[in-house]
Amino acid sequence: MGGEKQARMSLADVAIAGGGIVGLSLGLELRLRGMTVTVLERGQAMRAASWAAGGMLAVEDPQNPPELMELARLSGRLYPEWLRRLEELSSLRVPMRTRWTLQHVGPKVREGIATAEEIGALAPGLRADAVRFRLIEEGSVDPRDICAALPKAFVAAGGTLVEECEVSAVECGAESVSLRTEQGEFAARTFVDCRGAWAKEVSVEPVKGQMVEMRCALERLKCVVRAPEVYLIPRGDGRVAVGATLERVGFDTRVDEGSIAALMRVARELMPELEAMDPVKSWAGLRPGTPDGLPVMGAAAGLEEKRAKSRCWYASGLYRDGILLAPATARVVAQVITREEPDVPIEVFSAVRFADARRGVGKLAV
Ligand SMILES: Cc1cc2nc3c(=O)[nH]c(=O)nc-3n(C[C@H](O)[C@H](O)[C@H](O)COP(=O)(O)OP(=O)(O)OC[C@H]3O[C@@H](n4cnc5c(N)ncnc54)[C@H](O)[C@@H]3O)c2cc1C
C-alpha cells in the first residue's frame, strides 16, 4: 500500500465526520477532556454553513422553539469563556462584535419596549415608526473570525484535522468503529456524525440562506436589529451583514440577484442610510434544518447492532442557531459520550424521533 490510499488504522478515541463549527467545537471539547480526536472533513474546514452564517447569538429570538431555550441560555453563558479559549489556543482575536439587540415585537408586548433615546443611542437613523422593538442584551460575533480561529485552536489543543477527506461509510464493530474514506480507513472507539445539512439519514435537510454585506457610518449602527423581514448585524467596522432568505431548494448554493436586491431594499427601508458595498458581497449557505426545528443530538439508538448504540452519535440539525449553540452542544454531547449527566437534558433532541430517521440512523452511506 502506498500514497494517499494507505489505510490509517491507528485507533482514536473519537472520530468526527464534519469540520464545521459543531464538529470542531465538539472535537475541541473532547480533546480538552484528554481524548484523542480526529475530525474528517470532506472539503475545507469551516467553509459550509458555519462560514455563511450571520453570527447573531439569538438566545431570546421568539422564533426559536421553546424546547431550545435551556440549551440556548447555556450557550449564551458559555460564549465569553469559549471565545477566550479560542483566542488563547489560536493566538487570533475573536471578539464579540456587538452586545445589544433590537428585537421586533408584536403589538401585545408592553414591557421592555425600546425608548426613542435608546434607539437614538444604538441605531440613530433606524425607522422605528412602523416597527416596535424591545432592547435586549444579546450579542453577535463575526463567524469568519471563528472560521479562522477554531480549526487552529483544535489543532493547537492536539486534535487531528484531516481535510479533503469524505467519510463514505461507517461500520460499527464490537470494539471500534471503522470509517471508509478516499484517504483510507480510519478507526475510532466512538464516532460522531456532525455533517450539518448533509446528515440526511436523521431527517436533516438543507435550508438555504442568502445574505449580503452593506455598509454605514461606524457610529450609526451599534447593535443587531431583528425586524420582521430582515436582520442587520454590524461588524463594528462599518460593514453590516444583512440577512437572510429561508429557502427549501435542496443543495443549491447559488446567489440570485433578485433575492439580494430584495434584501437590500427592505434593509434600506428600515435604515435608509445603509449603502451597497462596491463590489456587492453576497453569499449563500445551507442551514441544517429538521422537520420540527430542533437539533438532532444523541446516540444512534435503534440500530440492529445494539452495541453500536454507544459507539455512534449524532450532533447535527442546529438549523438557524448553530453559531450560538455550538459551545453548549459541544459541552452536552461530550458529557453524554463520557457518561456524565449533561447540563441540559437532550432526550427531546433524540436521533430517532422521526419515522424516517429510525430507518436511517447509524447507516451513514454517502
Ligand atoms: C445564511 C445563514 C445565516 C445564519 N445565521 C446564523 C446566525 O446568525 N446565528 C447562528 O447561531 N446561526 C446562524 N446560521 C446557522 C449556522 O450557520 C448553522 O447552524 C451552523 O453553522 C451549523 O454548523 P455545522 O457544523 O452543523 O454545519 P456546517 O458548518 O455546514 O459543517 C458541516 C460540515 O460537514 C462536512 N461534511 C458533509 N458531509 C461530509 C462527509 N460525508 N464526510 C466529511 N465531512 C462531511 C461539510 O463539508 C461541512 O464542512 C446561519 C446559517 C446560514 C446559512
Short mmCIF file of C-alpha atoms and ligand atoms in Angstrom, two decimals:
data_model
loop_
_atom_site.label_atom_id
_atom_site.label_comp_id
_atom_site.label_asym_id
_atom_site.label_seq_id
_atom_site.Cartn_x
_atom_site.Cartn_y
_atom_site.Cartn_z
CA MET A 1 0.00 0.00 0.00
CA GLY A 2 1.24 3.46 -0.60
CA GLY A 3 0.46 7.13 -1.04
CA GLU A 4 -2.87 8.65 -0.21
CA LYS A 5 -4.90 5.44 -0.21
CA GLN A 6 -2.90 3.94 2.64
CA ALA A 7 -5.15 2.80 5.48
CA ARG A 8 -4.96 4.91 8.64
CA MET A 9 -5.77 2.35 11.28
CA SER A 10 -4.39 3.95 14.45
CA LEU A 11 -7.29 3.94 16.90
CA ALA A 12 -8.55 7.38 18.00
CA ASP A 13 -10.86 7.68 20.99
CA VAL A 14 -13.29 9.68 18.84
CA ALA A 15 -13.65 10.27 15.08
CA ILE A 16 -15.96 13.02 13.87
CA ALA A 17 -17.33 13.45 10.35
CA GLY A 18 -17.74 17.15 9.50
CA GLY A 19 -15.36 20.03 10.21
CA GLY A 20 -17.96 22.77 10.74
CA ILE A 21 -18.48 24.65 13.98
CA VAL A 22 -20.28 21.68 15.54
CA GLY A 23 -17.70 19.01 14.67
CA LEU A 24 -14.71 21.15 15.60
CA SER A 25 -16.11 22.57 18.83
CA LEU A 26 -17.11 19.08 19.93
CA GLY A 27 -13.65 17.84 18.91
CA LEU A 28 -12.04 20.60 20.96
CA GLU A 29 -14.20 19.89 24.00
CA LEU A 30 -13.36 16.16 23.88
CA ARG A 31 -9.68 16.90 23.31
CA LEU A 32 -9.63 19.20 26.36
CA ARG A 33 -11.03 16.24 28.31
CA GLY A 34 -7.92 14.27 27.33
CA MET A 35 -9.34 12.17 24.47
CA THR A 36 -7.63 11.62 21.13
CA VAL A 37 -9.86 13.11 18.42
CA THR A 38 -9.77 13.04 14.62
CA VAL A 39 -12.07 15.31 12.60
CA LEU A 40 -12.60 14.21 8.99
CA GLU A 41 -13.80 16.99 6.69
CA ARG A 42 -14.94 16.43 3.12
CA GLY A 43 -13.69 19.83 1.86
CA GLN A 44 -12.09 22.68 3.80
CA ALA A 45 -12.98 23.03 7.48
CA MET A 46 -15.43 25.82 8.34
CA ARG A 47 -16.42 26.59 4.75
CA ALA A 48 -20.05 25.45 4.73
CA ALA A 49 -22.91 26.83 6.88
CA SER A 50 -20.52 27.96 9.61
CA TRP A 51 -18.84 30.32 7.13
CA ALA A 52 -22.10 31.62 5.65
CA ALA A 53 -23.78 32.48 8.97
CA GLY A 54 -24.75 35.91 10.24
CA GLY A 55 -23.37 35.43 13.74
CA MET A 56 -26.28 36.55 15.94
CA LEU A 57 -26.26 34.85 19.33
CA ALA A 58 -30.04 34.91 19.34
CA VAL A 59 -30.84 33.37 22.71
CA GLU A 60 -34.08 35.36 23.02
CA ASP A 61 -35.32 35.08 19.42
CA PRO A 62 -39.09 34.48 19.77
CA GLN A 63 -38.92 32.34 16.62
CA ASN A 64 -36.84 29.70 18.43
CA PRO A 65 -38.82 26.65 19.57
CA PRO A 66 -39.31 26.78 23.39
CA GLU A 67 -37.57 23.39 23.76
CA LEU A 68 -34.36 25.08 22.65
CA MET A 69 -34.33 27.72 25.37
CA GLU A 70 -32.33 25.85 28.03
CA LEU A 71 -29.60 24.90 25.56
CA ALA A 72 -29.57 28.42 24.10
CA ARG A 73 -29.24 30.03 27.52
CA LEU A 74 -26.43 27.64 28.48
CA SER A 75 -24.59 28.50 25.26
CA GLY A 76 -25.08 32.23 25.85
CA ARG A 77 -23.47 31.83 29.27
CA LEU A 78 -20.58 29.72 27.90
CA TYR A 79 -19.80 32.06 24.98
CA PRO A 80 -17.41 34.60 26.56
CA GLU A 81 -15.18 31.88 28.04
CA TRP A 82 -15.39 29.80 24.83
CA LEU A 83 -14.19 32.77 22.76
CA ARG A 84 -11.41 33.45 25.26
CA ARG A 85 -10.23 29.84 24.92
CA LEU A 86 -10.29 30.04 21.10
CA GLU A 87 -8.20 33.21 21.26
CA GLU A 88 -5.74 31.66 23.70
CA LEU A 89 -5.25 28.47 21.65
CA SER A 90 -5.25 30.09 18.19
CA SER A 91 -3.49 33.37 19.02
CA LEU A 92 -6.18 35.09 16.91
CA ARG A 93 -8.71 37.70 18.01
CA VAL A 94 -12.33 36.51 18.16
CA PRO A 95 -14.20 39.46 19.66
CA MET A 96 -17.88 39.90 20.38
CA ARG A 97 -18.81 42.40 17.65
CA THR A 98 -21.97 43.77 19.31
CA ARG A 99 -23.58 43.47 22.76
CA TRP A 100 -27.18 44.63 22.22
CA THR A 101 -30.11 43.66 20.01
CA LEU A 102 -33.27 45.49 18.98
CA GLN A 103 -35.79 42.66 18.61
CA HIS A 104 -39.07 43.45 16.87
CA VAL A 105 -42.16 42.59 18.90
CA GLY A 106 -45.88 42.38 18.24
CA PRO A 107 -48.48 44.95 19.40
CA LYS A 108 -49.38 42.94 22.54
CA VAL A 109 -45.92 43.23 24.10
CA ARG A 110 -45.86 46.10 26.56
CA GLU A 111 -42.70 45.56 28.61
CA GLY A 112 -39.17 46.44 27.68
CA ILE A 113 -40.08 48.45 24.57
CA ALA A 114 -37.03 50.42 23.44
CA THR A 115 -37.35 54.16 24.05
CA ALA A 116 -36.56 56.75 21.40
CA GLU A 117 -33.42 57.63 23.42
CA GLU A 118 -32.22 54.02 23.42
CA ILE A 119 -32.80 53.69 19.68
CA GLY A 120 -31.11 57.05 19.15
CA ALA A 121 -28.06 55.87 21.10
CA LEU A 122 -27.67 52.48 19.40
CA ALA A 123 -29.21 52.87 15.96
CA PRO A 124 -29.81 56.52 15.04
CA GLY A 125 -31.48 56.68 11.65
CA LEU A 126 -33.44 53.44 12.21
CA ARG A 127 -37.07 53.78 11.05
CA ALA A 128 -38.79 52.63 14.23
CA ASP A 129 -42.15 54.27 13.47
CA ALA A 130 -43.76 51.21 11.86
CA VAL A 131 -41.97 48.51 13.89
CA ARG A 132 -41.85 48.20 17.71
CA PHE A 133 -38.60 46.97 19.21
CA ARG A 134 -37.55 45.53 22.55
CA LEU A 135 -33.97 46.17 23.62
CA ILE A 136 -32.21 43.04 24.86
CA GLU A 137 -28.68 42.34 25.99
CA GLU A 138 -27.74 39.84 23.32
CA GLY A 139 -24.55 39.96 21.28
CA SER A 140 -23.13 38.85 17.95
CA VAL A 141 -19.87 37.54 16.54
CA ASP A 142 -18.40 37.59 13.05
CA PRO A 143 -18.43 33.89 12.08
CA ARG A 144 -15.40 34.47 9.83
CA ASP A 145 -13.36 35.18 13.00
CA ILE A 146 -14.40 31.76 14.31
CA CYS A 147 -13.68 30.15 10.92
CA ALA A 148 -10.07 31.33 11.22
CA ALA A 149 -9.60 30.52 14.90
CA LEU A 150 -11.48 27.28 15.61
CA PRO A 151 -9.54 24.86 13.33
CA LYS A 152 -6.29 26.39 14.61
CA ALA A 153 -7.41 26.07 18.22
CA PHE A 154 -8.45 22.44 17.73
CA VAL A 155 -5.09 21.51 16.20
CA ALA A 156 -3.17 23.54 18.83
CA ALA A 157 -5.01 21.55 21.51
CA GLY A 158 -3.68 18.33 19.94
CA GLY A 159 -6.61 17.37 17.71
CA THR A 160 -6.11 15.86 14.25
CA LEU A 161 -7.93 17.58 11.38
CA VAL A 162 -7.97 15.79 8.02
CA GLU A 163 -9.40 17.88 5.17
CA GLU A 164 -10.44 16.76 1.67
CA CYS A 165 -11.50 13.51 3.31
CA GLU A 166 -15.10 12.49 2.77
CA VAL A 167 -16.46 9.78 5.02
CA SER A 168 -18.39 7.46 2.73
CA ALA A 169 -19.38 4.64 5.08
CA VAL A 170 -19.31 3.80 8.77
CA GLU A 171 -19.21 0.31 10.24
CA CYS A 172 -19.75 -0.32 13.91
CA GLY A 173 -17.88 -3.32 15.34
CA ALA A 174 -17.81 -4.80 18.83
CA GLU A 175 -14.77 -2.80 19.93
CA SER A 176 -14.46 0.02 17.45
CA VAL A 177 -15.97 1.94 14.54
CA SER A 178 -14.40 1.88 11.11
CA LEU A 179 -14.77 4.81 8.71
CA ARG A 180 -14.25 4.46 4.98
CA THR A 181 -12.74 7.46 3.16
CA GLU A 182 -10.82 8.13 -0.04
CA GLN A 183 -7.74 8.63 2.10
CA GLY A 184 -8.06 5.14 3.56
CA GLU A 185 -9.77 3.67 6.55
CA PHE A 186 -9.93 5.36 9.95
CA ALA A 187 -10.75 3.61 13.20
CA ALA A 188 -12.06 5.01 16.46
CA ARG A 189 -13.71 3.81 19.65
CA THR A 190 -16.54 6.30 19.13
CA PHE A 191 -17.95 8.07 16.08
CA VAL A 192 -19.95 11.31 15.93
CA ASP A 193 -21.80 12.42 12.80
CA CYS A 194 -21.55 16.23 12.56
CA ARG A 195 -22.24 16.57 8.83
CA GLY A 196 -24.60 19.52 9.19
CA ALA A 197 -27.10 19.74 6.32
CA TRP A 198 -25.74 16.50 4.85
CA ALA A 199 -26.94 14.24 7.72
CA LYS A 200 -29.96 13.11 5.73
CA GLU A 201 -30.16 9.73 7.49
CA VAL A 202 -31.60 11.50 10.55
CA SER A 203 -34.04 13.66 8.56
CA VAL A 204 -31.79 16.74 8.37
CA GLU A 205 -32.49 18.86 5.29
CA PRO A 206 -30.71 21.89 3.81
CA VAL A 207 -32.45 25.26 4.22
CA LYS A 208 -30.72 27.80 2.02
CA GLY A 209 -29.97 31.29 3.27
CA GLN A 210 -28.69 34.18 1.15
CA MET A 211 -27.03 37.22 2.71
CA VAL A 212 -25.46 40.47 1.56
CA GLU A 213 -22.97 42.87 3.09
CA MET A 214 -23.78 46.60 3.16
CA ARG A 215 -22.16 49.46 5.00
CA CYS A 216 -22.97 52.55 7.02
CA ALA A 217 -21.05 55.07 9.11
CA LEU A 218 -19.47 53.46 12.14
CA GLU A 219 -21.31 55.44 14.80
CA ARG A 220 -24.75 54.86 13.24
CA LEU A 221 -25.45 51.19 13.90
CA LYS A 222 -24.05 49.71 17.12
CA CYS A 223 -26.43 46.81 17.74
CA VAL A 224 -28.13 43.95 15.93
CA VAL A 225 -31.57 44.83 14.54
CA ARG A 226 -34.07 41.98 14.05
CA ALA A 227 -37.04 43.28 12.07
CA PRO A 228 -39.88 41.16 10.61
CA GLU A 229 -38.36 40.62 7.16
CA VAL A 230 -34.68 41.29 7.63
CA TYR A 231 -31.91 41.47 10.19
CA LEU A 232 -28.91 43.79 10.33
CA ILE A 233 -25.66 42.73 12.01
CA PRO A 234 -22.98 45.43 12.24
CA ARG A 235 -19.41 44.17 12.45
CA GLY A 236 -18.09 47.23 14.27
CA ASP A 237 -16.04 48.44 11.30
CA GLY A 238 -18.74 49.90 9.04
CA ARG A 239 -19.74 46.58 7.47
CA VAL A 240 -23.29 45.42 8.09
CA ALA A 241 -24.37 41.85 7.30
CA VAL A 242 -27.97 41.75 6.06
CA GLY A 243 -29.91 38.52 6.06
CA ALA A 244 -31.39 36.25 5.20
CA THR A 245 -33.61 34.23 2.90
CA LEU A 246 -35.13 30.91 4.02
CA GLU A 247 -35.44 28.56 1.03
CA ARG A 248 -36.09 24.83 0.81
CA VAL A 249 -34.43 24.21 -2.56
CA GLY A 250 -32.11 21.27 -1.86
CA PHE A 251 -28.34 21.72 -2.04
CA ASP A 252 -28.38 24.75 -4.36
CA THR A 253 -25.99 27.43 -3.07
CA ARG A 254 -26.25 29.89 -5.97
CA VAL A 255 -26.83 33.52 -5.14
CA ASP A 256 -29.59 35.16 -7.16
CA GLU A 257 -29.65 38.87 -7.84
CA GLY A 258 -33.40 39.21 -7.23
CA SER A 259 -33.18 37.89 -3.66
CA ILE A 260 -30.18 40.07 -2.87
CA ALA A 261 -31.87 43.17 -4.33
CA ALA A 262 -34.97 42.42 -2.20
CA LEU A 263 -32.88 42.08 0.98
CA MET A 264 -31.13 45.39 0.27
CA ARG A 265 -34.41 47.14 -0.43
CA VAL A 266 -36.02 46.00 2.84
CA ALA A 267 -32.83 46.85 4.76
CA ARG A 268 -32.83 50.38 3.31
CA GLU A 269 -36.50 50.86 4.15
CA LEU A 270 -35.54 50.14 7.74
CA MET A 271 -32.28 52.08 7.76
CA PRO A 272 -32.20 54.48 4.78
CA GLU A 273 -28.54 55.35 5.20
CA LEU A 274 -27.34 51.80 4.51
CA GLU A 275 -25.26 51.71 1.33
CA ALA A 276 -24.39 48.92 -1.04
CA MET A 277 -20.77 47.74 -0.94
CA ASP A 278 -18.77 48.11 -4.08
CA PRO A 279 -18.48 45.42 -5.35
CA VAL A 280 -21.55 43.88 -3.73
CA LYS A 281 -20.58 40.99 -1.47
CA SER A 282 -23.25 38.35 -1.23
CA TRP A 283 -23.24 34.66 -0.41
CA ALA A 284 -25.42 31.66 0.37
CA GLY A 285 -25.20 28.73 2.76
CA LEU A 286 -27.19 25.71 3.87
CA ARG A 287 -28.66 25.60 7.35
CA PRO A 288 -29.12 22.09 8.70
CA GLY A 289 -32.90 22.07 9.18
CA THR A 290 -35.12 19.38 10.73
CA PRO A 291 -38.87 18.76 10.48
CA ASP A 292 -39.53 20.21 13.96
CA GLY A 293 -36.79 22.86 14.01
CA LEU A 294 -34.90 21.14 16.84
CA PRO A 295 -31.37 19.70 16.68
CA VAL A 296 -30.53 16.03 16.43
CA MET A 297 -28.31 15.01 19.32
CA GLY A 298 -27.67 11.71 20.93
CA ALA A 299 -26.90 8.06 20.42
CA ALA A 300 -27.72 6.22 17.23
CA ALA A 301 -30.18 4.02 19.08
CA GLY A 302 -32.49 1.87 17.01
CA LEU A 303 -29.66 0.09 15.28
CA GLU A 304 -29.90 -3.62 14.77
CA GLU A 305 -26.46 -3.93 16.34
CA LYS A 306 -27.25 -2.96 19.92
CA ARG A 307 -23.62 -2.50 20.81
CA ALA A 308 -23.34 0.27 18.25
CA LYS A 309 -25.65 2.44 20.34
CA SER A 310 -22.89 3.81 22.48
CA ARG A 311 -20.32 3.98 19.70
CA CYS A 312 -22.22 6.09 17.15
CA TRP A 313 -23.65 9.50 17.95
CA TYR A 314 -25.21 12.47 16.17
CA ALA A 315 -24.79 16.21 16.62
CA SER A 316 -26.48 17.97 13.74
CA GLY A 317 -29.61 19.85 12.70
CA LEU A 318 -28.73 23.08 14.54
CA TYR A 319 -30.67 24.95 11.86
CA ARG A 320 -30.66 28.76 12.37
CA ASP A 321 -28.70 28.76 15.63
CA GLY A 322 -25.59 26.65 15.17
CA ILE A 323 -23.20 29.52 15.84
CA LEU A 324 -24.98 30.32 19.08
CA LEU A 325 -25.47 26.69 20.13
CA ALA A 326 -22.01 25.29 19.34
CA PRO A 327 -20.40 25.71 22.79
CA ALA A 328 -23.37 24.18 24.65
CA THR A 329 -23.80 21.40 22.07
CA ALA A 330 -20.11 20.53 22.41
CA ARG A 331 -20.44 20.50 26.20
CA VAL A 332 -23.57 18.32 26.48
CA VAL A 333 -22.64 15.88 23.69
CA ALA A 334 -19.18 15.43 25.26
CA GLN A 335 -20.89 14.86 28.61
CA VAL A 336 -23.19 12.12 27.32
CA ILE A 337 -20.37 10.44 25.39
CA THR A 338 -18.26 10.34 28.56
CA ARG A 339 -21.27 9.07 30.59
CA GLU A 340 -21.70 12.24 32.62
CA GLU A 341 -25.05 13.79 33.39
CA PRO A 342 -25.50 16.51 30.72
CA ASP A 343 -26.01 20.10 31.92
CA VAL A 344 -29.15 20.18 29.75
CA PRO A 345 -31.29 17.06 29.10
CA ILE A 346 -31.11 16.04 25.44
CA GLU A 347 -33.87 13.42 25.14
CA VAL A 348 -36.06 15.90 23.24
CA PHE A 349 -33.34 16.05 20.55
CA SER A 350 -33.19 12.24 20.12
CA ALA A 351 -31.89 10.99 16.79
CA VAL A 352 -34.78 8.53 16.43
CA ARG A 353 -37.75 10.87 16.92
CA PHE A 354 -38.67 10.97 13.22
CA ALA A 355 -40.05 7.88 11.49
CA ASP A 356 -37.68 8.30 8.55
CA ALA A 357 -34.72 8.71 10.85
CA ARG A 358 -35.45 5.41 12.60
CA ARG A 359 -34.66 3.60 9.36
CA GLY A 360 -31.57 5.63 8.60
CA VAL A 361 -29.88 6.12 11.94
CA GLY A 362 -26.38 4.71 12.06
CA LYS A 363 -26.40 3.87 8.36
CA LEU A 364 -24.24 6.69 7.07
CA ALA A 365 -23.51 5.84 3.46
CA VAL A 366 -22.95 8.92 1.34
C1 LIG B 1 -27.33 32.48 5.79
C2 LIG B 1 -27.19 31.86 7.16
C3 LIG B 1 -27.26 32.67 8.27
C4 LIG B 1 -27.12 32.10 9.54
N1 LIG B 1 -27.11 32.92 10.63
C5 LIG B 1 -26.90 32.41 11.86
C6 LIG B 1 -26.82 33.26 12.98
O1 LIG B 1 -26.92 34.49 12.86
N2 LIG B 1 -26.63 32.70 14.21
C7 LIG B 1 -26.49 31.35 14.39
O2 LIG B 1 -26.34 30.91 15.53
N3 LIG B 1 -26.56 30.51 13.31
C8 LIG B 1 -26.76 31.01 12.08
N4 LIG B 1 -26.84 30.18 10.99
C9 LIG B 1 -26.85 28.73 11.21
C10 LIG B 1 -25.45 28.15 11.39
O3 LIG B 1 -24.63 28.63 10.35
C11 LIG B 1 -25.50 26.61 11.35
O4 LIG B 1 -26.48 26.14 12.24
C12 LIG B 1 -24.16 26.01 11.74
O5 LIG B 1 -23.12 26.59 11.01
C13 LIG B 1 -24.18 24.51 11.52
O6 LIG B 1 -22.89 24.04 11.78
P1 LIG B 1 -22.49 22.57 11.36
O7 LIG B 1 -21.09 22.34 11.84
O8 LIG B 1 -23.54 21.61 11.82
O9 LIG B 1 -22.59 22.56 9.77
P2 LIG B 1 -21.55 23.05 8.65
O10 LIG B 1 -20.86 24.29 9.04
O11 LIG B 1 -22.32 23.04 7.38
O12 LIG B 1 -20.48 21.89 8.66
C14 LIG B 1 -20.78 20.57 8.25
C15 LIG B 1 -19.51 20.06 7.58
O13 LIG B 1 -19.67 18.67 7.30
C16 LIG B 1 -18.93 18.41 6.10
N5 LIG B 1 -19.37 17.13 5.54
C17 LIG B 1 -20.55 16.85 4.93
N6 LIG B 1 -20.58 15.54 4.57
C18 LIG B 1 -19.39 15.00 4.95
C19 LIG B 1 -18.82 13.70 4.85
N7 LIG B 1 -19.50 12.68 4.29
N8 LIG B 1 -17.57 13.49 5.33
C20 LIG B 1 -16.87 14.51 5.92
N9 LIG B 1 -17.37 15.77 6.04
C21 LIG B 1 -18.62 16.00 5.57
C22 LIG B 1 -19.25 19.61 5.22
O14 LIG B 1 -18.31 19.77 4.19
C23 LIG B 1 -19.21 20.74 6.26
O15 LIG B 1 -17.94 21.37 6.31
C24 LIG B 1 -26.94 30.70 9.70
C25 LIG B 1 -26.85 29.90 8.57
C26 LIG B 1 -26.98 30.47 7.30
C27 LIG B 1 -26.85 29.57 6.09
#
